[in-house]
Amino acid sequence: MMDDNKQFKPLKLHFTVEQGDFIRAGEASSKIKKVLSQLGFPGPLIRRVAIAAYEAEMNIVIHSWGGELEAEIGPEHVKIVARDRGPGIPDIALAMEEGYSTAPDKVREMGFGAGMGLPNIQNCATEFIIESGEGKGTVLRILIAVKE
Amino acid sequence: MLLKDICDWLQGEVLTGRDKMGMEVQGACASDLMSHVLANAGEKALLITGLNNLQVVRTAEMSDIEAIIFVQNKRPAPEVLELAKEKHLLTILTPYSMFTTCGILFKNGLRCGLDDGR
């Protein structure tokens, strides 16, 4: 597919992510991964997108009051936007440090909240932008290039 | 290393994905921190964990992990196994602890699935 049709129109996917819904957490990322597989993207790229999307989705479930996950899939890159409704990140540099976390014990018992989420996203991304502030929502813009 | 052999050494009970027993894994990742697994696990790896919730299955799915070993007989709830089945994951329950599980597999030649400084 990729070689035959380099100019295919970007495909947009949109998902609502609920606060505290640990049953469905990961469903949106799973669907994004499935679509990328069906479109024939290379395995390592799919893995990077899936991991970044999943960490972003978990962040919405764990830390926010709900939000949404969007994927824009094009021939050159995949863009993931995770947008939530607060409470925001007061100190983004601190949140980016490996090991720093504000997650409650309940979340840690599930294997998250180790302060690895945002650094993991950074490692998977070609470009990664965080827009946030205390009392505001958070927007993560993640771009992953098909060819590095 | 064949998943079938791994299951035998661990006196494992296959919970889902029995059809994958003939597959090989290239390394293992043992952790209860799912973000650590997402950051470090190699492809076609085996995940050994003391957790048994839905996020373990999701993490395996995102990381292209082929099989999960649940240690110390920590049997996952039916909905967790249902998701594992849907994602075509082999899941195995072992009575051994995390430490013993890793020891048995290491003794039999399985190595860490990530660059651990060797």
Short mmCIF file of C-alpha atoms in Angstrom, two decimals:
data_model
loop_
_atom_site.label_atom_id
_atom_site.label_comp_id
_atom_site.label_asym_id
_atom_site.label_seq_id
_atom_site.Cartn_x
_atom_site.Cartn_y
_atom_site.Cartn_z
CA MET A 1 0.00 0.00 0.00
CA MET A 2 2.64 2.49 1.05
CA ASP A 3 4.55 2.36 -2.23
CA ASP A 4 1.52 2.21 -4.50
CA ASN A 5 -0.25 5.19 -3.04
CA LYS A 6 2.12 7.74 -1.56
CA GLN A 7 -0.43 10.52 -1.81
CA PHE A 8 -3.29 8.99 0.14
CA LYS A 9 -5.36 11.48 2.09
CA PRO A 10 -4.60 11.73 5.79
CA LEU A 11 -6.94 9.57 7.79
CA LYS A 12 -8.30 11.03 11.02
CA LEU A 13 -9.41 9.02 14.01
CA HIS A 14 -11.03 10.47 17.10
CA PHE A 15 -11.72 8.89 20.49
CA THR A 16 -13.22 10.10 23.76
CA VAL A 17 -11.22 9.07 26.84
CA GLU A 18 -12.93 9.02 30.24
CA GLN A 19 -11.33 9.91 33.53
CA GLY A 20 -10.67 6.86 35.74
CA ASP A 21 -12.01 4.30 33.23
CA PHE A 22 -9.36 1.62 33.65
CA ILE A 23 -11.51 -0.98 31.91
CA ARG A 24 -11.50 0.81 28.55
CA ALA A 25 -8.12 2.49 28.99
CA GLY A 26 -6.04 1.50 26.00
CA GLU A 27 -8.93 0.83 23.61
CA ALA A 28 -8.29 3.98 21.59
CA SER A 29 -4.58 3.19 21.20
CA SER A 30 -5.44 -0.38 20.30
CA LYS A 31 -7.71 0.84 17.49
CA ILE A 32 -5.02 3.23 16.20
CA LYS A 33 -2.54 0.34 16.19
CA LYS A 34 -4.99 -1.87 14.30
CA VAL A 35 -5.61 0.74 11.60
CA LEU A 36 -1.86 1.28 11.10
CA SER A 37 -1.39 -2.49 10.71
CA GLN A 38 -4.21 -2.66 8.18
CA LEU A 39 -2.63 0.21 6.21
CA GLY A 40 0.64 -1.73 6.04
CA PHE A 41 2.92 0.61 8.00
CA PRO A 42 6.23 -0.93 9.17
CA GLY A 43 6.22 -2.76 12.51
CA PRO A 44 8.72 -0.54 14.38
CA LEU A 45 6.74 2.60 13.44
CA ILE A 46 3.47 1.03 14.57
CA ARG A 47 5.09 0.09 17.87
CA ARG A 48 6.34 3.63 18.49
CA VAL A 49 2.93 5.12 17.72
CA ALA A 50 1.13 2.53 19.86
CA ILE A 51 3.38 3.08 22.88
CA ALA A 52 3.20 6.89 22.64
CA ALA A 53 -0.58 6.85 22.16
CA TYR A 54 -1.10 4.40 25.02
CA GLU A 55 1.00 6.42 27.47
CA ALA A 56 -0.89 9.57 26.45
CA GLU A 57 -4.24 7.78 26.79
CA MET A 58 -3.28 6.44 30.24
CA ASN A 59 -2.28 9.96 31.30
CA ILE A 60 -5.76 11.24 30.43
CA VAL A 61 -7.37 8.36 32.38
CA ILE A 62 -5.08 8.78 35.40
CA HIS A 63 -4.47 12.51 35.71
CA SER A 64 -7.21 14.46 33.94
CA TRP A 65 -10.93 15.06 34.18
CA GLY A 66 -11.43 13.41 30.81
CA GLY A 67 -10.37 14.22 27.30
CA GLU A 68 -9.81 12.95 23.80
CA LEU A 69 -7.24 11.24 21.67
CA GLU A 70 -6.85 12.00 17.96
CA ALA A 71 -4.71 10.34 15.35
CA GLU A 72 -3.93 11.75 11.94
CA ILE A 73 -2.36 9.14 9.73
CA GLY A 74 -0.57 10.31 6.59
CA PRO A 75 2.05 8.83 4.27
CA GLU A 76 4.89 10.86 5.81
CA HIS A 77 3.99 10.83 9.48
CA VAL A 78 1.48 9.94 12.16
CA LYS A 79 0.29 12.71 14.47
CA ILE A 80 -1.25 11.97 17.84
CA VAL A 81 -2.98 14.72 19.80
CA ALA A 82 -4.06 14.03 23.39
CA ARG A 83 -6.22 16.80 24.78
CA ASP A 84 -7.71 16.87 28.28
CA ARG A 85 -9.78 19.09 30.55
CA GLY A 86 -7.44 19.88 33.42
CA PRO A 87 -6.03 20.11 36.03
CA GLY A 88 -2.89 20.87 33.99
CA ILE A 89 0.82 20.40 34.66
CA PRO A 90 2.28 23.20 36.84
CA ASP A 91 5.92 22.37 36.04
CA ILE A 92 6.43 20.68 32.67
CA ALA A 93 10.21 20.29 33.05
CA LEU A 94 9.69 18.44 36.32
CA ALA A 95 6.99 16.22 34.79
CA MET A 96 9.43 15.29 32.03
CA GLU A 97 11.98 13.97 34.53
CA GLU A 98 12.14 10.19 34.70
CA GLY A 99 10.80 9.02 38.02
CA TYR A 100 8.74 12.10 38.85
CA SER A 101 5.07 11.26 39.28
CA THR A 102 1.97 12.59 40.99
CA ALA A 103 -0.05 9.41 40.44
CA PRO A 104 -2.04 8.01 43.38
CA ASP A 105 -1.22 4.62 44.95
CA LYS A 106 -4.16 2.93 43.21
CA VAL A 107 -2.59 3.75 39.86
CA ARG A 108 0.87 2.62 41.00
CA GLU A 109 -0.58 -0.72 42.04
CA MET A 110 -1.70 -1.16 38.42
CA GLY A 111 1.86 -0.71 37.18
CA PHE A 112 1.66 2.94 36.17
CA GLY A 113 2.68 6.16 37.86
CA ALA A 114 6.40 5.40 37.83
CA GLY A 115 7.17 8.74 36.22
CA MET A 116 8.04 7.18 32.88
CA GLY A 117 5.06 8.15 30.75
CA LEU A 118 6.11 11.51 29.30
CA PRO A 119 9.79 10.45 28.85
CA ASN A 120 8.54 7.30 27.07
CA ILE A 121 6.47 9.44 24.70
CA GLN A 122 9.49 11.68 24.07
CA ASN A 123 11.59 8.63 23.16
CA CYS A 124 9.01 7.38 20.67
CA ALA A 125 8.39 10.78 19.07
CA THR A 126 10.11 12.67 16.29
CA GLU A 127 8.56 15.88 17.64
CA PHE A 128 6.81 16.25 20.98
CA ILE A 129 5.14 19.40 22.30
CA ILE A 130 3.36 19.82 25.66
CA GLU A 131 1.00 22.73 26.17
CA SER A 132 -0.21 23.01 29.72
CA GLY A 133 -0.38 25.07 32.88
CA GLU A 134 -1.92 24.82 36.31
CA GLY A 135 -5.69 25.13 36.14
CA LYS A 136 -5.67 24.62 32.38
CA GLY A 137 -6.03 21.47 30.39
CA THR A 138 -3.09 19.69 28.81
CA VAL A 139 -2.46 19.12 25.12
CA LEU A 140 0.22 16.68 23.96
CA ARG A 141 1.20 16.94 20.29
CA ILE A 142 3.18 13.94 19.17
CA LEU A 143 4.55 13.57 15.66
CA ILE A 144 6.18 10.36 14.54
CA ALA A 145 7.84 10.41 11.12
CA VAL A 146 7.45 7.31 8.98
CA LYS A 147 11.06 7.63 7.79
CA GLU A 148 13.54 8.69 10.45
CA MET B 1 13.46 -20.46 22.85
CA LEU B 2 10.16 -22.25 22.44
CA LEU B 3 7.22 -21.09 24.53
CA LYS B 4 6.26 -24.72 25.01
CA ASP B 5 9.57 -25.44 26.78
CA ILE B 6 9.22 -22.30 28.89
CA CYS B 7 5.78 -23.45 29.99
CA ASP B 8 7.12 -26.92 30.91
CA TRP B 9 10.03 -25.56 32.99
CA LEU B 10 7.69 -23.29 34.91
CA GLN B 11 5.08 -26.02 35.50
CA GLY B 12 2.80 -23.56 33.81
CA GLU B 13 -0.91 -23.69 33.20
CA VAL B 14 -1.85 -22.28 29.80
CA LEU B 15 -4.70 -19.78 30.21
CA THR B 16 -5.06 -18.44 26.66
CA GLY B 17 -3.40 -18.76 23.25
CA ARG B 18 -2.36 -22.41 23.37
CA ASP B 19 -1.88 -22.32 19.59
CA LYS B 20 1.19 -20.10 20.10
CA MET B 21 3.08 -22.71 22.13
CA GLY B 22 5.23 -23.57 19.11
CA MET B 23 6.46 -19.98 18.78
CA GLU B 24 9.88 -18.76 19.82
CA VAL B 25 10.70 -15.78 22.02
CA GLN B 26 13.97 -13.89 21.78
CA GLY B 27 14.20 -12.54 25.30
CA ALA B 28 12.33 -11.72 28.46
CA CYS B 29 11.32 -8.68 30.45
CA ALA B 30 10.37 -9.08 34.13
CA SER B 31 8.63 -6.12 35.71
CA ASP B 32 5.63 -4.86 37.61
CA LEU B 33 6.08 -1.41 36.12
CA MET B 34 4.19 -1.28 32.86
CA SER B 35 5.82 1.98 31.73
CA HIS B 36 9.17 0.26 32.21
CA VAL B 37 7.99 -2.58 30.00
CA LEU B 38 6.73 -0.10 27.38
CA ALA B 39 10.11 1.67 27.43
CA ASN B 40 12.33 -1.38 27.38
CA ALA B 41 10.80 -4.63 26.21
CA GLY B 42 12.10 -6.00 22.95
CA GLU B 43 9.82 -7.31 20.24
CA LYS B 44 8.88 -10.98 20.38
CA ALA B 45 9.68 -10.91 24.07
CA LEU B 46 8.18 -12.69 27.01
CA LEU B 47 6.72 -10.60 29.84
CA ILE B 48 7.05 -11.96 33.37
CA THR B 49 4.93 -10.06 35.88
CA GLY B 50 3.33 -10.11 39.30
CA LEU B 51 0.44 -7.95 38.13
CA ASN B 52 -2.68 -9.47 36.61
CA ASN B 53 -4.87 -6.56 35.46
CA LEU B 54 -6.13 -5.40 32.05
CA GLN B 55 -3.23 -2.98 31.62
CA VAL B 56 -0.76 -5.88 31.56
CA VAL B 57 -2.51 -7.22 28.46
CA ARG B 58 -2.72 -3.74 26.90
CA THR B 59 0.98 -3.17 27.58
CA ALA B 60 1.86 -6.50 25.94
CA GLU B 61 -0.30 -5.59 22.96
CA MET B 62 1.34 -2.18 22.46
CA SER B 63 4.87 -3.60 22.89
CA ASP B 64 4.39 -6.53 20.48
CA ILE B 65 5.03 -8.97 23.31
CA GLU B 66 4.01 -12.53 22.43
CA ALA B 67 3.43 -14.10 25.82
CA ILE B 68 2.82 -13.23 29.47
CA ILE B 69 3.83 -15.28 32.50
CA PHE B 70 1.74 -14.52 35.60
CA VAL B 71 3.84 -15.52 38.60
CA GLN B 72 2.82 -16.93 42.00
CA ASN B 73 -0.45 -18.29 40.72
CA LYS B 74 -1.89 -14.79 40.39
CA ARG B 75 -4.74 -15.83 38.17
CA PRO B 76 -6.19 -12.92 36.18
CA ALA B 77 -9.92 -12.19 36.23
CA PRO B 78 -12.04 -13.56 33.35
CA GLU B 79 -12.26 -10.16 31.59
CA VAL B 80 -8.46 -9.95 31.54
CA LEU B 81 -8.22 -13.39 29.94
CA GLU B 82 -10.97 -12.46 27.50
CA LEU B 83 -8.90 -9.49 26.31
CA ALA B 84 -5.75 -11.65 26.10
CA LYS B 85 -7.65 -14.10 23.93
CA GLU B 86 -8.90 -11.30 21.69
CA LYS B 87 -5.30 -10.05 21.28
CA HIS B 88 -3.99 -13.57 20.50
CA LEU B 89 -1.64 -13.57 23.45
CA LEU B 90 -0.31 -16.69 25.08
CA THR B 91 -0.80 -16.38 28.84
CA ILE B 92 0.66 -18.81 31.35
CA LEU B 93 0.17 -19.12 35.09
CA THR B 94 3.12 -20.39 37.14
CA PRO B 95 3.28 -21.22 40.85
CA TYR B 96 6.84 -19.89 41.07
CA SER B 97 7.78 -16.43 42.36
CA MET B 98 9.15 -13.75 40.06
CA PHE B 99 12.68 -14.46 41.29
CA THR B 100 12.46 -18.22 40.82
CA THR B 101 10.73 -17.86 37.45
CA CYS B 102 13.55 -15.64 36.19
CA GLY B 103 16.14 -18.00 37.67
CA ILE B 104 14.69 -21.06 35.97
CA LEU B 105 14.49 -19.33 32.59
CA PHE B 106 17.98 -17.82 32.90
CA LYS B 107 19.46 -21.21 33.83
CA ASN B 108 17.85 -22.63 30.69
CA GLY B 109 19.44 -19.98 28.49
CA LEU B 110 16.82 -17.23 28.17
CA ARG B 111 18.28 -13.75 28.43
CA CYS B 112 17.09 -10.23 29.02
CA GLY B 113 15.16 -8.86 26.04
CA LEU B 114 16.77 -5.44 26.33
CA ASP B 115 20.23 -4.03 26.43
CA ASP B 116 21.06 -4.35 30.11
CA GLY B 117 24.67 -3.34 29.79
CA ARG B 118 26.13 -6.72 28.85
#
